[in-house]
Coordinates of C-alpha atoms in Angstrom, one line a residue:
M1036 CA -27.9 -10.9 -11.1
K1037 CA -26.7 -12.7 -8.0
K1038 CA -23.8 -15.1 -8.0
V1039 CA -24.7 -18.8 -7.6
F1040 CA -22.1 -21.4 -7.0
N1041 CA -21.9 -25.1 -6.0
I1042 CA -20.2 -26.3 -2.9
S1043 CA -16.8 -26.8 -4.6
I1044 CA -16.7 -23.3 -5.8
L1045 CA -17.6 -21.9 -2.3
M1046 CA -14.7 -24.0 -1.0
V1047 CA -12.4 -22.3 -3.5
L1048 CA -13.8 -18.9 -2.5
A1049 CA -13.3 -19.5 1.2
L1050 CA -9.6 -20.2 0.5
V1051 CA -8.9 -17.3 -1.9
S1052 CA -7.1 -14.5 -0.1
S1053 CA -8.4 -11.0 -0.3
C1054 CA -5.1 -9.4 0.9
N1055 CA -3.4 -6.9 -1.4
D1056 CA 0.1 -8.3 -1.9
D1057 CA 1.1 -10.4 1.0
F1058 CA 1.4 -14.1 0.3
L1059 CA -0.4 -16.5 2.5
E1060 CA 1.6 -17.7 5.5
R1061 CA -0.4 -20.9 5.9
L1062 CA 1.7 -24.0 6.4
P1063 CA -0.4 -26.9 5.0
E1064 CA 2.5 -29.3 5.4
T1065 CA 2.2 -28.9 9.2
E1066 CA -1.5 -29.8 9.0
I1067 CA -1.2 -32.5 6.4
V1068 CA 1.0 -35.6 6.8
A1069 CA 2.5 -36.1 3.3
D1070 CA 2.6 -39.9 3.7
N1071 CA -1.2 -40.0 4.1
F1072 CA -2.1 -37.3 1.6
F1073 CA -1.7 -36.4 -2.1
N1074 CA -3.5 -39.6 -3.1
T1075 CA -6.5 -38.3 -5.0
E1076 CA -7.6 -35.4 -7.1
E1077 CA -9.5 -34.1 -4.1
D1078 CA -6.3 -34.0 -2.1
L1079 CA -4.5 -32.1 -4.8
S1080 CA -7.4 -29.6 -5.1
I1081 CA -7.6 -29.0 -1.4
Y1082 CA -3.9 -28.3 -1.1
I1083 CA -3.8 -26.1 -4.2
N1084 CA -6.7 -24.1 -2.9
G1085 CA -4.7 -23.3 0.2
L1086 CA -2.1 -21.6 -2.0
Y1087 CA -4.4 -19.0 -3.5
S1088 CA -3.5 -15.4 -2.9
F1089 CA -4.9 -12.6 -5.0
P1090 CA -5.5 -8.9 -4.5
G1091 CA -8.7 -7.7 -2.8
F1092 CA -9.9 -4.2 -2.1
G1093 CA -6.4 -3.3 -0.9
M1094 CA -5.4 -2.8 -4.5
Y1095 CA -7.3 0.5 -4.6
Y1096 CA -4.8 1.9 -2.0
A1097 CA -1.6 0.6 -3.5
D1098 CA -0.9 3.7 -5.6
E1099 CA -0.4 5.7 -2.4
A1100 CA 2.9 7.6 -2.3
T1101 CA 3.3 7.4 -6.1
D1102 CA 2.6 10.4 -8.3
N1103 CA -1.0 9.2 -8.5
S1104 CA -1.8 9.6 -4.9
A1105 CA -0.5 11.3 -1.8
T1106 CA -0.8 9.7 1.7
T1107 CA -0.3 10.6 5.3
G1108 CA 0.0 6.9 6.1
N1109 CA 3.0 4.6 6.1
R1110 CA 4.3 3.3 2.7
E1111 CA 7.6 1.6 2.2
I1112 CA 8.7 3.8 -0.7
K1113 CA 7.8 6.9 1.4
T1114 CA 9.9 5.7 4.3
I1115 CA 12.8 5.0 1.9
M1116 CA 12.7 8.4 0.4
T1117 CA 12.3 10.4 3.6
T1118 CA 14.6 8.5 6.0
E1119 CA 18.0 7.0 6.2
A1120 CA 16.6 3.6 5.3
N1121 CA 18.8 0.5 5.6
S1122 CA 18.6 -3.2 6.0
N1123 CA 17.8 -2.8 9.7
T1124 CA 14.7 -0.6 9.0
I1125 CA 13.4 -2.2 5.7
T1126 CA 12.9 -5.7 6.8
S1127 CA 9.8 -7.1 5.2
G1128 CA 9.6 -9.4 2.2
W1129 CA 12.2 -12.0 2.9
D1130 CA 9.8 -14.8 3.5
W1131 CA 10.0 -18.3 2.0
N1132 CA 7.2 -20.4 3.7
Y1133 CA 4.9 -20.0 0.7
L1134 CA 7.6 -21.3 -1.6
R1135 CA 8.2 -24.3 0.6
N1136 CA 4.5 -25.1 0.5
I1137 CA 4.6 -25.0 -3.3
N1138 CA 7.6 -27.2 -3.6
L1139 CA 6.2 -29.7 -1.1
F1140 CA 3.2 -30.0 -3.4
L1141 CA 5.3 -30.5 -6.5
E1142 CA 7.4 -33.2 -4.8
N1143 CA 4.3 -35.2 -3.7
S1144 CA 1.8 -34.7 -6.5
P1145 CA 3.2 -37.7 -8.4
K1146 CA 1.8 -40.0 -5.7
A1147 CA -1.8 -39.1 -6.7
D1148 CA -3.9 -41.7 -8.5
V1149 CA -4.9 -39.3 -11.3
S1150 CA -4.5 -39.0 -15.1
E1151 CA -1.4 -37.3 -16.5
E1152 CA -3.6 -34.5 -17.7
I1153 CA -5.0 -33.8 -14.2
R1154 CA -1.7 -34.1 -12.5
N1155 CA -0.1 -31.7 -15.0
H1156 CA -3.0 -29.2 -14.5
Y1157 CA -2.4 -29.1 -10.7
D1158 CA 1.4 -29.0 -11.2
G1159 CA 0.9 -26.2 -13.6
V1160 CA -1.1 -24.2 -11.1
A1161 CA 1.6 -24.8 -8.5
R1162 CA 4.3 -23.7 -10.9
F1163 CA 2.3 -20.6 -11.8
F1164 CA 2.2 -19.8 -8.1
R1165 CA 5.9 -20.4 -7.9
A1166 CA 6.5 -18.1 -10.9
Q1167 CA 4.4 -15.4 -9.2
F1168 CA 6.3 -15.8 -5.9
Y1169 CA 9.7 -15.4 -7.6
M1170 CA 8.6 -12.5 -9.7
G1171 CA 7.8 -10.7 -6.5
K1172 CA 11.2 -11.5 -5.2
I1173 CA 13.0 -10.4 -8.4
K1174 CA 11.1 -7.1 -8.4
R1175 CA 12.2 -6.5 -4.8
Y1176 CA 15.8 -7.8 -4.7
S1177 CA 16.9 -8.5 -8.3
N1178 CA 19.1 -11.4 -7.2
V1179 CA 17.7 -14.2 -5.0
P1180 CA 18.5 -17.9 -4.3
W1181 CA 16.4 -20.2 -6.5
Y1182 CA 14.9 -23.2 -4.7
D1183 CA 12.8 -25.9 -6.5
T1184 CA 13.0 -28.5 -3.8
V1185 CA 11.9 -28.7 -0.1
L1186 CA 14.8 -27.8 2.1
T1187 CA 15.3 -29.3 5.5
T1188 CA 17.1 -27.7 8.5
D1189 CA 20.4 -29.4 7.5
S1190 CA 20.2 -28.5 3.8
E1191 CA 23.4 -26.9 2.6
D1192 CA 21.4 -24.7 0.2
L1193 CA 20.0 -22.8 3.1
Y1194 CA 23.3 -21.0 3.1
K1195 CA 23.8 -20.6 -0.6
A1196 CA 24.4 -17.2 -2.3
S1197 CA 21.8 -15.6 -4.4
D1198 CA 21.4 -16.7 -8.0
S1199 CA 21.6 -14.1 -10.7
R1200 CA 18.5 -12.3 -11.9
D1201 CA 19.0 -13.7 -15.4
F1202 CA 19.1 -17.3 -14.1
V1203 CA 16.0 -16.9 -11.9
I1204 CA 14.0 -15.2 -14.6
E1205 CA 14.7 -18.1 -17.0
K1206 CA 13.4 -20.5 -14.3
I1207 CA 10.4 -18.3 -13.8
F1208 CA 9.4 -18.3 -17.4
E1209 CA 10.0 -22.1 -17.6
D1210 CA 7.3 -22.3 -14.9
Y1211 CA 5.0 -20.0 -16.7
Q1212 CA 5.4 -21.9 -19.9
F1213 CA 4.7 -25.2 -18.2
A1214 CA 1.6 -23.7 -16.7
I1215 CA 0.5 -22.2 -20.0
D1216 CA 0.9 -25.6 -21.7
H1217 CA -0.9 -27.7 -19.0
V1218 CA -3.3 -25.6 -16.9
L1219 CA -6.8 -26.3 -18.2
E1220 CA -8.9 -23.6 -19.8
D1221 CA -12.3 -24.7 -18.5
Q1222 CA -12.2 -24.1 -14.7
P1223 CA -14.8 -23.0 -12.2
Q1224 CA -15.2 -19.3 -11.4
G1225 CA -12.6 -18.2 -8.9
A1226 CA -10.1 -20.9 -10.0
V1227 CA -6.8 -20.4 -11.9
N1228 CA -7.1 -21.3 -15.6
K1229 CA -4.9 -21.0 -18.6
W1230 CA -6.0 -17.5 -19.5
L1231 CA -5.1 -16.1 -16.1
V1232 CA -1.7 -17.7 -16.4
L1233 CA -1.2 -16.1 -19.8
A1234 CA -2.3 -12.7 -18.4
Y1235 CA 0.2 -12.8 -15.6
A1236 CA 2.9 -14.1 -17.8
S1237 CA 2.4 -11.3 -20.3
R1238 CA 2.4 -8.7 -17.5
N1239 CA 5.6 -10.0 -16.1
A1240 CA 7.3 -10.5 -19.4
L1241 CA 6.5 -6.8 -20.2
F1242 CA 7.9 -5.9 -16.8
E1243 CA 11.2 -7.7 -17.3
G1244 CA 11.6 -6.6 -20.9
T1245 CA 11.2 -2.9 -20.1
Y1246 CA 13.1 -3.2 -16.9
R1247 CA 16.1 -4.6 -18.8
K1248 CA 15.8 -2.0 -21.5
Y1249 CA 15.8 1.0 -19.2
H1250 CA 17.9 -0.2 -16.3
D1251 CA 21.5 0.0 -17.5
E1252 CA 22.8 -1.0 -14.0
L1253 CA 21.8 -4.6 -14.9
S1254 CA 23.8 -4.8 -18.1
L1255 CA 20.9 -6.9 -19.6
A1256 CA 19.6 -4.6 -22.2
G1257 CA 20.7 -6.9 -25.0
T1258 CA 18.1 -9.5 -23.9
A1259 CA 15.2 -7.0 -23.3
N1260 CA 13.5 -7.8 -26.6
T1261 CA 13.3 -11.5 -25.7
Y1262 CA 10.9 -10.7 -22.9
L1263 CA 9.1 -7.9 -24.8
Q1264 CA 8.4 -10.4 -27.6
M1265 CA 7.1 -12.9 -24.9
A1266 CA 4.8 -10.2 -23.6
S1267 CA 3.5 -9.5 -27.1
N1268 CA 3.0 -13.2 -27.9
F1269 CA 1.3 -14.1 -24.6
S1270 CA -1.1 -11.1 -24.8
K1271 CA -1.8 -11.9 -28.4
Q1272 CA -2.8 -15.5 -27.5
I1273 CA -5.4 -14.1 -25.2
M1274 CA -6.6 -11.6 -27.8
D1275 CA -6.9 -14.3 -30.5
S1276 CA -8.8 -16.7 -28.2
G1277 CA -11.9 -14.5 -28.6
N1278 CA -12.8 -15.3 -25.0
F1279 CA -12.6 -11.7 -23.7
S1280 CA -13.7 -8.3 -24.8
I1281 CA -13.9 -4.8 -23.4
Y1282 CA -17.1 -4.3 -21.3
N1283 CA -19.1 -1.8 -23.3
T1284 CA -22.9 -1.4 -23.2
G1285 CA -22.9 1.9 -25.0
N1286 CA -22.9 4.0 -21.8
P1287 CA -19.6 5.9 -21.9
N1288 CA -20.3 7.8 -18.7
S1289 CA -20.8 4.7 -16.6
D1290 CA -19.5 1.5 -18.2
Y1291 CA -15.9 2.0 -16.9
Y1292 CA -17.1 2.8 -13.3
T1293 CA -19.4 -0.3 -13.4
L1294 CA -16.3 -2.6 -13.5
F1295 CA -15.4 -1.5 -10.0
S1296 CA -18.8 -1.4 -8.4
S1297 CA -20.5 -4.6 -9.4
E1298 CA -22.0 -7.4 -7.3
D1299 CA -21.2 -10.0 -10.0
L1300 CA -18.2 -9.8 -12.4
T1301 CA -18.2 -13.5 -13.0
S1302 CA -19.9 -13.1 -16.4
N1303 CA -18.3 -9.8 -17.3
P1304 CA -16.5 -10.3 -20.7
E1305 CA -13.6 -8.1 -19.6
V1306 CA -12.7 -9.7 -16.3
I1307 CA -10.2 -12.5 -16.7
F1308 CA -10.1 -13.1 -12.9
T1309 CA -12.2 -11.7 -10.2
N1310 CA -11.8 -11.9 -6.4
I1311 CA -15.4 -12.9 -5.6
N1312 CA -17.2 -11.6 -2.6
I1313 CA -20.6 -13.0 -1.4
A1314 CA -22.4 -11.3 1.4
N1315 CA -22.5 -13.4 4.6
V1316 CA -20.3 -16.1 2.9
K1317 CA -17.1 -14.3 1.8
D1318 CA -17.8 -10.7 2.6
S1319 CA -14.7 -8.7 3.0
G1320 CA -16.7 -5.8 1.5
A1321 CA -15.5 -2.4 0.3
W1322 CA -14.0 -0.4 3.1
S1323 CA -15.3 3.2 2.8
G1324 CA -11.9 4.6 3.4
V1325 CA -11.1 4.3 -0.3
F1326 CA -13.2 7.4 -0.7
G1327 CA -10.2 9.4 0.0
N1328 CA -10.4 11.1 3.4
Y1329 CA -7.3 11.3 5.7
E1330 CA -4.6 8.9 4.6
M1331 CA -5.5 8.6 1.0
S1332 CA -5.5 11.7 -1.3
P1333 CA -5.5 11.3 -5.1
A1334 CA -3.2 13.8 -6.8
R1335 CA -3.7 16.6 -9.3
D1336 CA -0.9 15.2 -11.5
L1337 CA -3.0 12.2 -12.3
V1338 CA -6.0 14.5 -13.1
E1339 CA -3.8 16.4 -15.5
S1340 CA -2.9 13.2 -17.4
Y1341 CA -6.4 12.8 -18.7
L1342 CA -7.1 14.1 -22.2
M1343 CA -9.8 16.6 -23.2
A1344 CA -13.0 15.0 -24.5
D1345 CA -11.9 15.9 -28.0
G1346 CA -8.7 14.1 -27.7
T1347 CA -6.4 17.1 -27.3
Y1348 CA -3.9 17.6 -24.5
L1349 CA -4.9 19.4 -21.3
S1350 CA -1.6 21.3 -21.8
D1351 CA -3.1 22.9 -24.9
Q1352 CA -5.6 24.7 -22.7
P1353 CA -4.8 28.3 -21.7
N1354 CA -3.6 28.5 -18.1
Y1355 CA -4.1 24.7 -17.7
E1356 CA -2.0 24.6 -14.6
T1357 CA -4.4 27.0 -12.8
L1358 CA -7.7 25.6 -13.6
T1359 CA -10.1 25.5 -10.7
F1360 CA -11.9 22.3 -9.6
V1361 CA -15.0 22.8 -11.7
E1362 CA -13.0 23.9 -14.7
E1363 CA -10.6 21.0 -14.8
F1364 CA -13.5 18.5 -14.9
T1365 CA -15.2 20.2 -17.8
D1366 CA -15.0 18.4 -21.2
R1367 CA -12.5 15.7 -20.2
D1368 CA -12.0 12.0 -20.8
P1369 CA -15.1 10.4 -19.2
R1370 CA -12.9 8.1 -17.1
L1371 CA -11.8 11.1 -15.0
S1372 CA -15.3 11.5 -13.6
Q1373 CA -15.6 7.7 -13.1
T1374 CA -12.4 7.7 -11.1
Y1375 CA -12.6 10.9 -9.1
A1376 CA -15.6 12.5 -7.4
F1377 CA -16.6 15.2 -9.8
P1378 CA -18.4 18.5 -9.3
G1379 CA -22.0 17.6 -8.6
W1380 CA -21.3 14.0 -7.7
E1381 CA -23.8 12.5 -5.2
L1382 CA -22.6 10.8 -2.1
I1383 CA -25.0 8.3 -0.8
Y1384 CA -23.0 6.2 1.6
V1385 CA -22.6 8.0 5.0
T1386 CA -19.4 7.1 6.9
N1387 CA -17.5 8.4 9.8
Y1388 CA -15.5 10.5 7.4
S1389 CA -18.3 11.9 5.2
S1390 CA -22.0 12.7 5.1
G1391 CA -24.4 12.0 2.3
A1392 CA -25.2 15.0 0.1
A1393 CA -27.0 15.4 -3.2
N1394 CA -24.1 17.5 -4.5
Y1395 CA -21.1 16.5 -2.5
V1396 CA -18.8 19.4 -1.4
Q1397 CA -15.1 18.4 -1.1
Q1398 CA -14.0 18.3 2.6
L1399 CA -10.8 20.2 2.6
N1400 CA -10.0 19.6 6.2
K1401 CA -10.3 15.8 5.9
N1402 CA -8.8 15.2 2.5
F1403 CA -5.3 16.5 1.9
T1404 CA -5.5 17.2 -1.8
G1405 CA -9.2 18.0 -2.0
Y1406 CA -9.8 15.2 -4.5
H1407 CA -11.8 12.0 -3.7
Q1408 CA -11.5 8.6 -5.2
I1409 CA -14.7 6.9 -6.3
K1410 CA -13.1 4.1 -8.2
G1411 CA -13.4 1.1 -5.8
F1412 CA -15.7 3.0 -3.5
T1413 CA -19.1 1.4 -3.0
N1414 CA -21.5 4.3 -2.9
S1415 CA -24.5 2.5 -1.4
L1416 CA -26.4 2.4 1.9
D1417 CA -27.0 -1.4 1.3
Q1418 CA -24.5 -3.2 3.5
D1419 CA -25.2 -6.5 1.7
F1420 CA -24.5 -4.9 -1.6
R1421 CA -21.2 -3.4 -0.3
N1422 CA -20.2 -6.8 0.9
D1423 CA -21.2 -8.4 -2.4
V1424 CA -19.1 -6.2 -4.7
D1425 CA -16.4 -8.2 -6.6
V1426 CA -12.8 -7.1 -7.3
P1427 CA -11.6 -7.2 -10.9
V1428 CA -8.2 -8.6 -10.2
F1429 CA -7.1 -8.9 -13.8
R1430 CA -8.9 -7.2 -16.7
Y1431 CA -8.6 -7.7 -20.4
A1432 CA -7.9 -4.0 -20.7
E1433 CA -4.5 -4.6 -19.2
V1434 CA -3.8 -7.3 -21.8
L1435 CA -4.5 -4.9 -24.6
L1436 CA -2.3 -2.3 -22.9
T1437 CA 0.5 -4.9 -22.6
H1438 CA 0.3 -5.8 -26.2
A1439 CA 0.4 -2.2 -27.4
E1440 CA 3.3 -1.3 -25.2
A1441 CA 5.3 -4.4 -26.0
E1442 CA 4.9 -3.8 -29.8
A1443 CA 5.8 -0.1 -29.4
E1444 CA 8.9 -1.0 -27.4
L1445 CA 9.9 -3.5 -30.1
G1446 CA 9.4 -0.8 -32.8
S1447 CA 6.6 -2.8 -34.6
V1448 CA 3.5 -1.0 -33.4
S1449 CA 1.0 -0.1 -36.2
Q1450 CA -2.3 1.6 -36.7
S1451 CA -4.0 -1.8 -36.8
I1452 CA -2.4 -2.7 -33.4
L1453 CA -3.5 0.6 -31.9
D1454 CA -7.1 0.0 -33.2
A1455 CA -7.2 -3.5 -31.7
T1456 CA -5.8 -2.3 -28.3
I1457 CA -5.7 1.4 -27.2
N1458 CA -8.7 2.4 -29.4
E1459 CA -10.8 -0.4 -27.9
L1460 CA -10.4 1.3 -24.5
R1461 CA -11.0 4.7 -25.9
G1462 CA -14.1 3.5 -27.7
R1463 CA -15.7 2.4 -24.5
V1464 CA -15.7 6.0 -23.2
G1465 CA -16.3 7.7 -26.6
M1466 CA -12.8 9.2 -26.9
P1467 CA -11.2 9.9 -30.2
T1468 CA -8.8 7.3 -31.5
L1469 CA -5.0 7.3 -31.1
T1470 CA -3.2 7.5 -34.5
M1471 CA 0.4 6.8 -35.5
S1472 CA 0.7 10.5 -36.5
V1473 CA 0.0 11.8 -33.0
A1474 CA 2.0 14.9 -32.0
S1475 CA 4.1 14.8 -28.8
D1476 CA 2.6 16.4 -25.6
P1477 CA 5.4 18.4 -24.0
V1478 CA 4.1 17.6 -20.5
Q1479 CA 4.1 13.9 -21.1
A1480 CA 7.5 14.0 -22.8
A1481 CA 8.9 15.8 -19.8
R1482 CA 7.7 13.0 -17.5
Y1483 CA 9.7 10.4 -19.5
P1484 CA 12.7 12.1 -21.0
N1485 CA 14.2 8.7 -22.1
V1486 CA 11.3 8.1 -24.5
S1487 CA 11.2 10.0 -27.8
N1488 CA 8.4 8.1 -29.6
P1489 CA 5.1 10.1 -29.2
V1490 CA 3.0 6.9 -29.7
L1491 CA 4.8 5.1 -26.9
L1492 CA 4.3 8.2 -24.7
E1493 CA 0.5 8.1 -25.4
I1494 CA 0.4 4.3 -24.7
R1495 CA 1.9 5.1 -21.3
R1496 CA -0.7 7.8 -20.7
E1497 CA -3.4 5.4 -21.7
R1498 CA -2.1 2.8 -19.2
R1499 CA -1.9 5.4 -16.4
V1500 CA -5.5 6.5 -17.0
E1501 CA -7.1 3.1 -17.6
L1502 CA -5.4 1.5 -14.6
A1503 CA -5.5 4.5 -12.4
L1504 CA -5.6 3.7 -8.7
E1505 CA -5.6 0.0 -9.3
G1506 CA -2.2 -0.5 -7.7
R1507 CA -0.1 -0.7 -10.9
R1508 CA 1.6 2.7 -10.8
L1509 CA 4.7 2.0 -8.6
E1510 CA 5.6 -1.1 -10.6
D1511 CA 5.3 0.9 -13.9
L1512 CA 7.5 3.7 -12.5
N1513 CA 10.1 1.2 -11.4
R1514 CA 10.3 -0.7 -14.8
W1515 CA 10.4 2.6 -16.8
K1516 CA 13.2 3.9 -14.5
A1517 CA 10.9 6.9 -13.7
G1518 CA 11.2 6.8 -9.9
K1519 CA 12.2 10.5 -9.9
L1520 CA 8.6 11.4 -10.6
M1521 CA 7.8 10.5 -7.1
E1522 CA 10.0 13.3 -5.7
K1523 CA 7.4 15.9 -7.0
E1524 CA 5.2 17.1 -4.2
P1525 CA 1.6 16.0 -4.8
R1526 CA -0.6 19.0 -5.4
G1527 CA -4.3 19.3 -4.9
L1528 CA -7.1 21.7 -5.9
Y1529 CA -6.0 25.2 -7.1
F1530 CA -7.4 28.4 -5.5
P1531 CA -6.4 31.7 -7.1
G1532 CA -7.0 33.5 -3.8
L1533 CA -9.2 33.8 -0.7
G1534 CA -12.9 34.1 -1.0
K1535 CA -16.0 32.1 -2.0
Y1536 CA -15.9 29.1 -4.4
D1537 CA -18.3 26.8 -6.1
L1538 CA -17.2 23.2 -5.8
T1539 CA -20.4 21.5 -7.1
G1540 CA -20.6 23.0 -10.6
D1541 CA -23.9 24.7 -10.2
G1542 CA -22.5 28.2 -10.1
I1543 CA -23.4 28.7 -6.5
E1544 CA -20.7 29.2 -3.8
D1545 CA -20.2 26.3 -1.4
I1546 CA -17.1 27.3 0.6
V1547 CA -15.3 30.3 1.9
L1548 CA -11.5 30.5 2.2
L1549 CA -10.4 32.9 5.0
G1550 CA -6.9 34.1 5.8
A1551 CA -4.8 32.4 8.5
S1552 CA -5.4 35.3 10.9
D1553 CA -9.1 35.6 10.2
V1554 CA -11.7 34.4 12.6
V1555 CA -14.3 31.8 11.5
P1556 CA -17.7 33.1 12.3
N1557 CA -19.9 31.3 14.9
P1558 CA -22.3 28.8 13.3
E1559 CA -25.3 31.1 13.7
D1560 CA -23.4 34.0 12.0
R1561 CA -22.2 32.1 8.9
E1562 CA -23.5 33.1 5.5
T1563 CA -25.9 31.0 3.4
N1564 CA -25.9 30.7 -0.3
S1565 CA -28.9 31.2 -2.7
L1566 CA -30.0 27.6 -1.9
D1567 CA -30.2 28.5 1.7
V1568 CA -27.3 26.2 2.5
T1569 CA -24.7 27.4 5.0
L1570 CA -21.3 28.0 3.5
I1571 CA -18.4 26.0 4.8
Y1572 CA -15.5 28.0 6.2
Y1573 CA -11.8 27.2 6.1
R1574 CA -8.8 29.2 7.1
A1575 CA -5.9 28.9 4.6
G1576 CA -2.2 29.3 5.3
T1577 CA 1.1 27.6 5.0
I1578 CA 2.5 24.4 6.7
G1579 CA 3.2 25.1 10.3
E1580 CA 0.3 27.6 10.8
D1581 CA -2.8 26.7 12.7
V1582 CA -5.2 26.5 9.7
D1583 CA -7.6 24.1 8.0
V1584 CA -6.0 24.1 4.5
Y1585 CA -2.4 24.5 3.4
L1586 CA -1.9 26.4 0.2
T1587 CA 1.4 26.7 -1.7
N1588 CA 1.4 30.5 -1.4
G1589 CA -0.5 30.7 1.9
S1590 CA -3.5 32.7 0.7
S1591 CA -3.5 31.2 -2.9
G1592 CA -2.2 28.3 -4.9
Y1593 CA -2.5 24.5 -4.7
V1594 CA -3.7 22.5 -1.8
I1595 CA -0.6 21.0 -0.2
A1596 CA -1.1 17.3 0.5
T1597 CA 2.0 16.3 2.4
P1598 CA 5.3 17.8 3.6
E1599 CA 8.6 17.2 1.8
R1600 CA 8.4 14.1 -0.5
G1601 CA 12.1 13.2 -0.1
T1602 CA 14.7 12.0 -2.5
F1603 CA 14.6 9.0 -4.9
E1604 CA 18.1 7.6 -5.2
E1605 CA 18.8 5.8 -8.4
P1606 CA 19.4 3.0 -8.9
K1607 CA 19.3 2.0 -5.3
D1608 CA 15.6 2.8 -4.6
Y1609 CA 14.4 0.5 -7.3
Y1610 CA 15.4 -2.3 -5.0
R1611 CA 15.1 -3.4 -1.4
P1612 CA 17.7 -4.6 1.0
I1613 CA 17.9 -8.1 2.3
P1614 CA 17.1 -7.8 6.0
A1615 CA 20.2 -7.5 8.1
T1616 CA 19.2 -10.5 10.3
E1617 CA 19.1 -12.7 7.2
V1618 CA 22.6 -11.7 6.1
T1619 CA 23.8 -12.5 9.6
L1620 CA 22.3 -16.0 9.3
N1621 CA 23.7 -16.4 5.8
P1622 CA 26.8 -14.3 5.1
N1623 CA 26.8 -15.6 1.5
L1624 CA 23.9 -13.2 0.7
E1625 CA 25.0 -9.9 -0.8
Q1626 CA 23.2 -6.6 -0.9
V1627 CA 22.8 -4.9 -4.2
F1628 CA 23.1 -1.3 -5.6
G1629 CA 24.3 0.5 -2.4
W1630 CA 22.1 -1.0 0.2
D1631 CA 23.6 -1.9 3.6

């Protein structure tokens, strides 16, 4: 079904950003003279629309450089871990124009000739955006100056010291609460409504609660439960509304994937907010690069997190660490094959990086783990379809995960809560339910040594699997104080030795691994398989050798995705430095936790 919208909705869509996490740098106050504006509801709407900024297709790349995905590209956390990073080299993020735009609106909205309800709605949306802005700053710097007025060039507050994290967080949740109380429920598609505010408030309350609990460097653990309870309450409000449900048509092998490859998510019961794309109107489209060649390479560690189809742990399988590509996709949680290209997957969309094939064969010389991401990849020859695919910015699935985790952290999780949350997600894909009597998985327990509760460990697994490659992983690792997991070198496919291998699952060899000193035959001399398809040849070796594929043992082992991952320094690397140029301008600003 095609999306149909009136003119006002298209105006909203035109203004909604499709960037990943960079706020809009528009300066509406330079285009709008405040004395002649902010007079009508239309004025308020036009200005607020200019503040919209939500993730687009870029969210499918944001797990790069975490334990979910390797990358050969530039990522800030990768730079920090592999270089002598400092405030002269890590310089992004200290921008305040967006905040000034919000505060300008809030100072001028009382001029509008509108009802109190309408004014409070727009003020609520603006305060929601301010809360979002400041949560981004808190996550990055911990302590920042709080501004709720428009500063001028001679304002003394331009040179104030940072306010404490605790103070700013209190202000943030005052903004969220005002927005929850006043933003209207019934809003057009693509516009902020009460449920979206609650969704983000629950996400960020969970972030702050768990961050305070696990980060002893803050000395705020005593107030962690305040925010964990907020997360539980906010998420429960959404659950109790009855407005949302898990998308489930009874097709466990496709329903999950459909969420990330649909032309129209506006009526999907699971999607709280979608970044809408309309071909030839708002058509950012799905860039084919998400498929996973070159810079992006999903990791084996994420593959190993998925349960077996019967609900048991992969670590229960004999020799689970040395399963080959076809073996590791056999009898697994269906979400694995709706996230990764599985043996026998059909590639339709031909790009510069890949060629269409009925049974796609992993291109080991183009992808540095051997795994490909199909979540967020629009596998279609129809360009209009690709440009029409919507982005599920916020899903009800995350609300359920938030509620389950908050309750587990508070020590009040129960079987009824698991059934209303985690087991709703598992039910979509036909997976066995999680019970309160679950036994601990030693592999999962080793990932999070500061957690002893097996139920909480499984909730964390469920979160990783359900939200895989949607850009949530780095934030989760940060709040759980699990940054050390990113030191582990990402691994790819496992090959027990040189020779021929089946990668499509039909029992017929597709590729040949040769030694580093072997000569690849000329095209006319290469062997064909029983399907009369020419085998693909690769020379395998170690990093530094002139080969096509790097293996951990040279002639056997795991595909090596990237060189040395670097060191994650705790607690320093959970934060970012204030750029040196800003400290020069305002010496009252102080760096935190060892940054200089």
